[in-house]
Amino acid sequence: MGIIVNLDVMMAKRKISAGELAERIGITPANLSILKNNKAKAIRFSTLEALCRELKCQPGDILEFSDDNETE
Amino acid sequence: MDWNKDKSVMLSRVCIVVFAILLAAADIGAYWLVSWFMGVSRTLGGLRDGYLLLTTVYSCSVFAWILLVNLWKLLANIQRGMPFETSSVNYLRVSSWCCAGVCTICLLSTLYYTPLILVSIASGFMALIVRIIKNVFEQAIAMKTELDYTV
């Protein structure tokens, strides 16, 4: 799995909708959906910064590393 | 004249049409073309050489038609603003194999007419160039996909 994006968890904790968050951080809802569904191949520092600012959290709260070999 | 990329693609399309017309003319008039060439050539002579040359011309023509169709489709992708698609790589791959096909046919044809080695080398070199362009396209598509999924 590699890097897991726990954006939906943080969004639920902060009670914020995808549309509202996308508008606040200045990305399209489609791109936020890509990020939320773990489809993204990379994330810009500027996007991560905006997410942390709006969700009042640390990058580690949004991103998580999962070792594939450990689970096998 | 205000030159832009659309006009450049259009020029390429016109060139393909011109080549298609020339190829069609060569296909239709191949018999007379070969007869004339047999007349002026010092090394070629006899019915056997004539038929062999005609076979070479027609078999190369098949590859040339496939090549032109693929280039036309590639230009259509470019005109739609989507050159970096998997289909473009396929078109370039087929084009490269067409050049390699002509290279092989001409190489075999040197058994009866040695100067065809020049055509064989030229088309072999062209196959190599198109193949490298195909590799570049493959890399560009991978980079584009990554960029598309960078948020």
PDB file of C-alpha atoms in Angstrom:
ATOM      1  CA  MET A   1       0.000   0.000   0.000  1.00  0.00           C
ATOM      2  CA  GLY A   2       2.904   2.428   0.761  1.00  0.00           C
ATOM      3  CA  ILE A   3       1.638   5.849   1.765  1.00  0.00           C
ATOM      4  CA  ILE A   4      -1.984   5.981   2.937  1.00  0.00           C
ATOM      5  CA  VAL A   5      -3.897   9.274   2.933  1.00  0.00           C
ATOM      6  CA  ASN A   6      -6.164   9.550   5.957  1.00  0.00           C
ATOM      7  CA  LEU A   7      -7.820  12.704   4.746  1.00  0.00           C
ATOM      8  CA  ASP A   8     -11.369  11.400   5.203  1.00  0.00           C
ATOM      9  CA  VAL A   9     -10.652  10.670   8.889  1.00  0.00           C
ATOM     10  CA  MET A  10      -9.392  14.207   9.507  1.00  0.00           C
ATOM     11  CA  MET A  11     -12.290  15.685   7.543  1.00  0.00           C
ATOM     12  CA  ALA A  12     -14.753  13.732   9.672  1.00  0.00           C
ATOM     13  CA  LYS A  13     -12.996  14.891  12.853  1.00  0.00           C
ATOM     14  CA  ARG A  14     -13.171  18.533  11.738  1.00  0.00           C
ATOM     15  CA  LYS A  15     -16.687  18.067  10.340  1.00  0.00           C
ATOM     16  CA  ILE A  16     -15.842  19.620   6.995  1.00  0.00           C
ATOM     17  CA  SER A  17     -17.219  18.596   3.598  1.00  0.00           C
ATOM     18  CA  ALA A  18     -15.040  17.778   0.578  1.00  0.00           C
ATOM     19  CA  GLY A  19     -16.430  20.678  -1.429  1.00  0.00           C
ATOM     20  CA  GLU A  20     -15.778  23.193   1.336  1.00  0.00           C
ATOM     21  CA  LEU A  21     -12.247  21.904   1.982  1.00  0.00           C
ATOM     22  CA  ALA A  22     -11.432  21.968  -1.732  1.00  0.00           C
ATOM     23  CA  GLU A  23     -12.596  25.575  -1.940  1.00  0.00           C
ATOM     24  CA  ARG A  24     -10.617  26.593   1.153  1.00  0.00           C
ATOM     25  CA  ILE A  25      -7.330  25.087  -0.007  1.00  0.00           C
ATOM     26  CA  GLY A  26      -7.798  26.158  -3.605  1.00  0.00           C
ATOM     27  CA  ILE A  27      -7.897  22.834  -5.448  1.00  0.00           C
ATOM     28  CA  THR A  28     -10.685  21.278  -7.480  1.00  0.00           C
ATOM     29  CA  PRO A  29     -13.085  18.793  -5.809  1.00  0.00           C
ATOM     30  CA  ALA A  30     -11.927  16.239  -8.415  1.00  0.00           C
ATOM     31  CA  ASN A  31      -8.309  16.592  -7.277  1.00  0.00           C
ATOM     32  CA  LEU A  32      -9.343  16.378  -3.633  1.00  0.00           C
ATOM     33  CA  SER A  33     -11.228  13.202  -4.475  1.00  0.00           C
ATOM     34  CA  ILE A  34      -8.068  11.746  -6.104  1.00  0.00           C
ATOM     35  CA  LEU A  35      -6.164  12.532  -2.900  1.00  0.00           C
ATOM     36  CA  LYS A  36      -8.903  11.237  -0.589  1.00  0.00           C
ATOM     37  CA  ASN A  37      -9.236   7.945  -2.480  1.00  0.00           C
ATOM     38  CA  ASN A  38      -5.497   7.203  -2.397  1.00  0.00           C
ATOM     39  CA  LYS A  39      -5.216   7.584  -6.188  1.00  0.00           C
ATOM     40  CA  ALA A  40      -2.665  10.427  -6.063  1.00  0.00           C
ATOM     41  CA  LYS A  41       0.914   9.697  -7.094  1.00  0.00           C
ATOM     42  CA  ALA A  42       2.347  12.808  -5.413  1.00  0.00           C
ATOM     43  CA  ILE A  43       1.311  15.733  -3.224  1.00  0.00           C
ATOM     44  CA  ARG A  44       2.734  19.243  -3.447  1.00  0.00           C
ATOM     45  CA  PHE A  45       4.118  20.837  -0.272  1.00  0.00           C
ATOM     46  CA  SER A  46       1.819  23.809  -0.932  1.00  0.00           C
ATOM     47  CA  THR A  47      -1.246  21.494  -0.952  1.00  0.00           C
ATOM     48  CA  LEU A  48      -0.084  19.705   2.202  1.00  0.00           C
ATOM     49  CA  GLU A  49       0.544  23.042   3.892  1.00  0.00           C
ATOM     50  CA  ALA A  50      -2.928  24.278   2.979  1.00  0.00           C
ATOM     51  CA  LEU A  51      -4.525  21.020   4.195  1.00  0.00           C
ATOM     52  CA  CYS A  52      -2.691  21.176   7.538  1.00  0.00           C
ATOM     53  CA  ARG A  53      -3.634  24.837   7.939  1.00  0.00           C
ATOM     54  CA  GLU A  54      -7.331  24.295   7.244  1.00  0.00           C
ATOM     55  CA  LEU A  55      -7.647  21.015   9.161  1.00  0.00           C
ATOM     56  CA  LYS A  56      -5.422  22.292  11.995  1.00  0.00           C
ATOM     57  CA  CYS A  57      -3.283  19.177  12.032  1.00  0.00           C
ATOM     58  CA  GLN A  58       0.211  17.874  11.259  1.00  0.00           C
ATOM     59  CA  PRO A  59       1.257  16.140   7.990  1.00  0.00           C
ATOM     60  CA  GLY A  60       1.539  12.886   9.969  1.00  0.00           C
ATOM     61  CA  ASP A  61      -2.172  13.090  10.803  1.00  0.00           C
ATOM     62  CA  ILE A  62      -3.003  13.003   7.095  1.00  0.00           C
ATOM     63  CA  LEU A  63      -0.260  10.732   5.725  1.00  0.00           C
ATOM     64  CA  GLU A  64       0.611   7.291   7.051  1.00  0.00           C
ATOM     65  CA  PHE A  65       3.240   4.800   5.938  1.00  0.00           C
ATOM     66  CA  SER A  66       2.194   1.172   5.638  1.00  0.00           C
ATOM     67  CA  ASP A  67       4.828  -1.495   4.962  1.00  0.00           C
ATOM     68  CA  ASP A  68       3.491  -4.063   2.502  1.00  0.00           C
ATOM     69  CA  ASN A  69       5.962  -6.770   3.567  1.00  0.00           C
ATOM     70  CA  GLU A  70       4.881  -6.531   7.193  1.00  0.00           C
ATOM     71  CA  THR A  71       1.263  -7.313   6.388  1.00  0.00           C
ATOM     72  CA  GLU A  72       2.125 -10.273   4.123  1.00  0.00           C
TER      73      GLU A  72
ATOM     74  CA  MET B   1       2.293  34.758 -42.593  1.00  0.00           C
ATOM     75  CA  ASP B   2       1.130  33.957 -39.052  1.00  0.00           C
ATOM     76  CA  TRP B   3       2.583  30.481 -38.511  1.00  0.00           C
ATOM     77  CA  ASN B   4       1.252  28.382 -35.625  1.00  0.00           C
ATOM     78  CA  LYS B   5       1.161  24.748 -34.529  1.00  0.00           C
ATOM     79  CA  ASP B   6      -2.255  24.099 -36.107  1.00  0.00           C
ATOM     80  CA  LYS B   7      -0.925  25.156 -39.487  1.00  0.00           C
ATOM     81  CA  SER B   8       2.150  22.995 -38.945  1.00  0.00           C
ATOM     82  CA  VAL B   9      -0.043  19.929 -38.289  1.00  0.00           C
ATOM     83  CA  MET B  10      -2.142  20.841 -41.334  1.00  0.00           C
ATOM     84  CA  LEU B  11       1.030  21.006 -43.468  1.00  0.00           C
ATOM     85  CA  SER B  12       2.008  17.544 -42.208  1.00  0.00           C
ATOM     86  CA  ARG B  13      -1.448  16.256 -43.147  1.00  0.00           C
ATOM     87  CA  VAL B  14      -1.155  17.776 -46.621  1.00  0.00           C
ATOM     88  CA  CYS B  15       2.248  16.066 -46.993  1.00  0.00           C
ATOM     89  CA  ILE B  16       0.693  12.726 -46.052  1.00  0.00           C
ATOM     90  CA  VAL B  17      -2.044  13.233 -48.658  1.00  0.00           C
ATOM     91  CA  VAL B  18       0.591  14.119 -51.285  1.00  0.00           C
ATOM     92  CA  PHE B  19       2.593  10.978 -50.414  1.00  0.00           C
ATOM     93  CA  ALA B  20      -0.593   8.883 -50.525  1.00  0.00           C
ATOM     94  CA  ILE B  21      -1.380  10.215 -54.015  1.00  0.00           C
ATOM     95  CA  LEU B  22       2.196   9.508 -55.174  1.00  0.00           C
ATOM     96  CA  LEU B  23       2.040   6.018 -53.656  1.00  0.00           C
ATOM     97  CA  ALA B  24      -1.308   5.295 -55.318  1.00  0.00           C
ATOM     98  CA  ALA B  25       0.136   6.491 -58.629  1.00  0.00           C
ATOM     99  CA  ALA B  26       3.187   4.266 -58.117  1.00  0.00           C
ATOM    100  CA  ASP B  27       0.933   1.295 -57.315  1.00  0.00           C
ATOM    101  CA  ILE B  28      -1.194   1.832 -60.408  1.00  0.00           C
ATOM    102  CA  GLY B  29       1.731   2.547 -62.705  1.00  0.00           C
ATOM    103  CA  ALA B  30       4.186   0.066 -61.156  1.00  0.00           C
ATOM    104  CA  TYR B  31       4.213  -2.112 -64.265  1.00  0.00           C
ATOM    105  CA  TRP B  32       5.157   0.760 -66.576  1.00  0.00           C
ATOM    106  CA  LEU B  33       7.551   2.195 -63.979  1.00  0.00           C
ATOM    107  CA  VAL B  34       9.409  -1.116 -63.735  1.00  0.00           C
ATOM    108  CA  SER B  35       9.405  -1.530 -67.534  1.00  0.00           C
ATOM    109  CA  TRP B  36      10.942   1.936 -67.944  1.00  0.00           C
ATOM    110  CA  PHE B  37      13.506   1.265 -65.218  1.00  0.00           C
ATOM    111  CA  MET B  38      14.466  -2.068 -66.786  1.00  0.00           C
ATOM    112  CA  GLY B  39      15.095  -0.158 -70.006  1.00  0.00           C
ATOM    113  CA  VAL B  40      17.451   2.400 -68.477  1.00  0.00           C
ATOM    114  CA  SER B  41      19.147   0.061 -65.977  1.00  0.00           C
ATOM    115  CA  ARG B  42      22.425  -1.554 -67.014  1.00  0.00           C
ATOM    116  CA  THR B  43      22.381  -4.326 -64.431  1.00  0.00           C
ATOM    117  CA  LEU B  44      18.741  -5.425 -64.586  1.00  0.00           C
ATOM    118  CA  GLY B  45      17.478  -7.475 -67.496  1.00  0.00           C
ATOM    119  CA  GLY B  46      15.101 -10.295 -68.349  1.00  0.00           C
ATOM    120  CA  LEU B  47      11.593 -11.171 -67.285  1.00  0.00           C
ATOM    121  CA  ARG B  48      12.686 -12.686 -63.949  1.00  0.00           C
ATOM    122  CA  ASP B  49      14.313  -9.449 -62.721  1.00  0.00           C
ATOM    123  CA  GLY B  50      11.241  -7.497 -63.827  1.00  0.00           C
ATOM    124  CA  TYR B  51       8.896  -9.644 -61.783  1.00  0.00           C
ATOM    125  CA  LEU B  52      11.234  -9.544 -58.793  1.00  0.00           C
ATOM    126  CA  LEU B  53      11.397  -5.740 -58.920  1.00  0.00           C
ATOM    127  CA  LEU B  54       7.615  -5.570 -59.231  1.00  0.00           C
ATOM    128  CA  THR B  55       7.277  -7.842 -56.177  1.00  0.00           C
ATOM    129  CA  THR B  56       9.655  -5.597 -54.216  1.00  0.00           C
ATOM    130  CA  VAL B  57       7.709  -2.473 -55.184  1.00  0.00           C
ATOM    131  CA  TYR B  58       4.309  -3.937 -54.234  1.00  0.00           C
ATOM    132  CA  SER B  59       5.456  -5.511 -50.971  1.00  0.00           C
ATOM    133  CA  CYS B  60       7.103  -2.228 -49.900  1.00  0.00           C
ATOM    134  CA  SER B  61       3.914  -0.431 -50.936  1.00  0.00           C
ATOM    135  CA  VAL B  62       1.875  -2.421 -48.386  1.00  0.00           C
ATOM    136  CA  PHE B  63       4.152  -1.207 -45.579  1.00  0.00           C
ATOM    137  CA  ALA B  64       4.069   2.328 -46.965  1.00  0.00           C
ATOM    138  CA  TRP B  65       0.241   2.386 -46.837  1.00  0.00           C
ATOM    139  CA  ILE B  66       0.187   1.110 -43.257  1.00  0.00           C
ATOM    140  CA  LEU B  67       2.801   3.736 -42.358  1.00  0.00           C
ATOM    141  CA  LEU B  68       0.802   6.577 -43.920  1.00  0.00           C
ATOM    142  CA  VAL B  69      -2.420   5.512 -42.158  1.00  0.00           C
ATOM    143  CA  ASN B  70      -0.617   5.368 -38.812  1.00  0.00           C
ATOM    144  CA  LEU B  71       0.991   8.768 -39.319  1.00  0.00           C
ATOM    145  CA  TRP B  72      -2.438  10.175 -40.227  1.00  0.00           C
ATOM    146  CA  LYS B  73      -3.919   8.792 -36.997  1.00  0.00           C
ATOM    147  CA  LEU B  74      -0.978  10.148 -34.984  1.00  0.00           C
ATOM    148  CA  LEU B  75      -1.532  13.588 -36.470  1.00  0.00           C
ATOM    149  CA  ALA B  76      -5.230  13.313 -35.559  1.00  0.00           C
ATOM    150  CA  ASN B  77      -4.195  12.714 -31.924  1.00  0.00           C
ATOM    151  CA  ILE B  78      -1.908  15.757 -32.056  1.00  0.00           C
ATOM    152  CA  GLN B  79      -4.658  17.882 -33.588  1.00  0.00           C
ATOM    153  CA  ARG B  80      -7.074  16.855 -30.807  1.00  0.00           C
ATOM    154  CA  GLY B  81      -4.472  18.109 -28.322  1.00  0.00           C
ATOM    155  CA  MET B  82      -3.854  14.610 -26.978  1.00  0.00           C
ATOM    156  CA  PRO B  83      -0.520  13.462 -28.429  1.00  0.00           C
ATOM    157  CA  PHE B  84       0.629  11.687 -25.278  1.00  0.00           C
ATOM    158  CA  GLU B  85      -1.756   8.763 -25.367  1.00  0.00           C
ATOM    159  CA  THR B  86      -1.049   5.034 -25.485  1.00  0.00           C
ATOM    160  CA  SER B  87      -2.528   4.910 -29.000  1.00  0.00           C
ATOM    161  CA  SER B  88       0.188   7.329 -30.219  1.00  0.00           C
ATOM    162  CA  VAL B  89       2.855   4.931 -28.958  1.00  0.00           C
ATOM    163  CA  ASN B  90       1.147   2.102 -30.834  1.00  0.00           C
ATOM    164  CA  TYR B  91       1.039   4.161 -34.050  1.00  0.00           C
ATOM    165  CA  LEU B  92       4.750   4.918 -33.715  1.00  0.00           C
ATOM    166  CA  ARG B  93       5.535   1.270 -32.938  1.00  0.00           C
ATOM    167  CA  VAL B  94       3.697   0.115 -36.072  1.00  0.00           C
ATOM    168  CA  SER B  95       5.407   2.850 -38.123  1.00  0.00           C
ATOM    169  CA  SER B  96       8.787   1.681 -36.891  1.00  0.00           C
ATOM    170  CA  TRP B  97       7.995  -1.925 -37.824  1.00  0.00           C
ATOM    171  CA  CYS B  98       6.850  -0.780 -41.277  1.00  0.00           C
ATOM    172  CA  CYS B  99      10.235   0.878 -41.840  1.00  0.00           C
ATOM    173  CA  ALA B 100      11.928  -2.289 -40.579  1.00  0.00           C
ATOM    174  CA  GLY B 101       9.766  -4.330 -42.999  1.00  0.00           C
ATOM    175  CA  VAL B 102      10.846  -2.206 -45.975  1.00  0.00           C
ATOM    176  CA  CYS B 103      14.446  -2.498 -44.752  1.00  0.00           C
ATOM    177  CA  THR B 104      14.191  -6.312 -44.771  1.00  0.00           C
ATOM    178  CA  ILE B 105      12.501  -6.498 -48.183  1.00  0.00           C
ATOM    179  CA  CYS B 106      15.084  -4.202 -49.755  1.00  0.00           C
ATOM    180  CA  LEU B 107      17.883  -6.147 -48.105  1.00  0.00           C
ATOM    181  CA  LEU B 108      16.560  -9.371 -49.643  1.00  0.00           C
ATOM    182  CA  SER B 109      16.132  -7.570 -52.973  1.00  0.00           C
ATOM    183  CA  THR B 110      19.836  -6.762 -53.067  1.00  0.00           C
ATOM    184  CA  LEU B 111      20.271 -10.407 -54.159  1.00  0.00           C
ATOM    185  CA  TYR B 112      19.144  -9.348 -57.640  1.00  0.00           C
ATOM    186  CA  TYR B 113      19.723  -5.561 -57.542  1.00  0.00           C
ATOM    187  CA  THR B 114      22.570  -4.365 -55.290  1.00  0.00           C
ATOM    188  CA  PRO B 115      21.790  -0.589 -55.240  1.00  0.00           C
ATOM    189  CA  LEU B 116      18.651  -1.355 -53.178  1.00  0.00           C
ATOM    190  CA  ILE B 117      21.029  -1.654 -50.212  1.00  0.00           C
ATOM    191  CA  LEU B 118      20.861   2.174 -50.020  1.00  0.00           C
ATOM    192  CA  VAL B 119      17.063   2.101 -49.589  1.00  0.00           C
ATOM    193  CA  SER B 120      17.465  -0.710 -47.062  1.00  0.00           C
ATOM    194  CA  ILE B 121      19.974   1.272 -44.976  1.00  0.00           C
ATOM    195  CA  ALA B 122      17.844   4.438 -45.170  1.00  0.00           C
ATOM    196  CA  SER B 123      14.657   2.674 -44.039  1.00  0.00           C
ATOM    197  CA  GLY B 124      16.549   0.782 -41.318  1.00  0.00           C
ATOM    198  CA  PHE B 125      17.892   4.075 -40.010  1.00  0.00           C
ATOM    199  CA  MET B 126      14.392   5.561 -40.167  1.00  0.00           C
ATOM    200  CA  ALA B 127      13.038   2.575 -38.188  1.00  0.00           C
ATOM    201  CA  LEU B 128      15.630   3.290 -35.505  1.00  0.00           C
ATOM    202  CA  ILE B 129      14.736   6.988 -35.320  1.00  0.00           C
ATOM    203  CA  VAL B 130      10.983   6.283 -35.098  1.00  0.00           C
ATOM    204  CA  ARG B 131      11.643   3.638 -32.439  1.00  0.00           C
ATOM    205  CA  ILE B 132      13.571   6.136 -30.304  1.00  0.00           C
ATOM    206  CA  ILE B 133      10.773   8.706 -30.720  1.00  0.00           C
ATOM    207  CA  LYS B 134       8.355   5.974 -29.578  1.00  0.00           C
ATOM    208  CA  ASN B 135      10.502   5.433 -26.464  1.00  0.00           C
ATOM    209  CA  VAL B 136      10.421   9.189 -25.791  1.00  0.00           C
ATOM    210  CA  PHE B 137       6.609   9.164 -26.119  1.00  0.00           C
ATOM    211  CA  GLU B 138       6.363   6.237 -23.669  1.00  0.00           C
ATOM    212  CA  GLN B 139       8.461   8.155 -21.123  1.00  0.00           C
ATOM    213  CA  ALA B 140       6.440  11.334 -21.685  1.00  0.00           C
ATOM    214  CA  ILE B 141       3.158   9.460 -21.111  1.00  0.00           C
ATOM    215  CA  ALA B 142       4.491   8.051 -17.809  1.00  0.00           C
ATOM    216  CA  MET B 143       5.539  11.551 -16.724  1.00  0.00           C
ATOM    217  CA  LYS B 144       2.208  13.040 -17.771  1.00  0.00           C
ATOM    218  CA  THR B 145       0.284  10.387 -15.827  1.00  0.00           C
ATOM    219  CA  GLU B 146       2.328  11.160 -12.724  1.00  0.00           C
ATOM    220  CA  LEU B 147       1.761  14.885 -13.190  1.00  0.00           C
ATOM    221  CA  ASP B 148      -1.971  14.350 -13.673  1.00  0.00           C
ATOM    222  CA  TYR B 149      -2.107  12.572 -10.328  1.00  0.00           C
ATOM    223  CA  THR B 150      -0.043  15.166  -8.465  1.00  0.00           C
ATOM    224  CA  VAL B 151      -2.351  17.173  -6.238  1.00  0.00           C
TER     225      VAL B 151
END
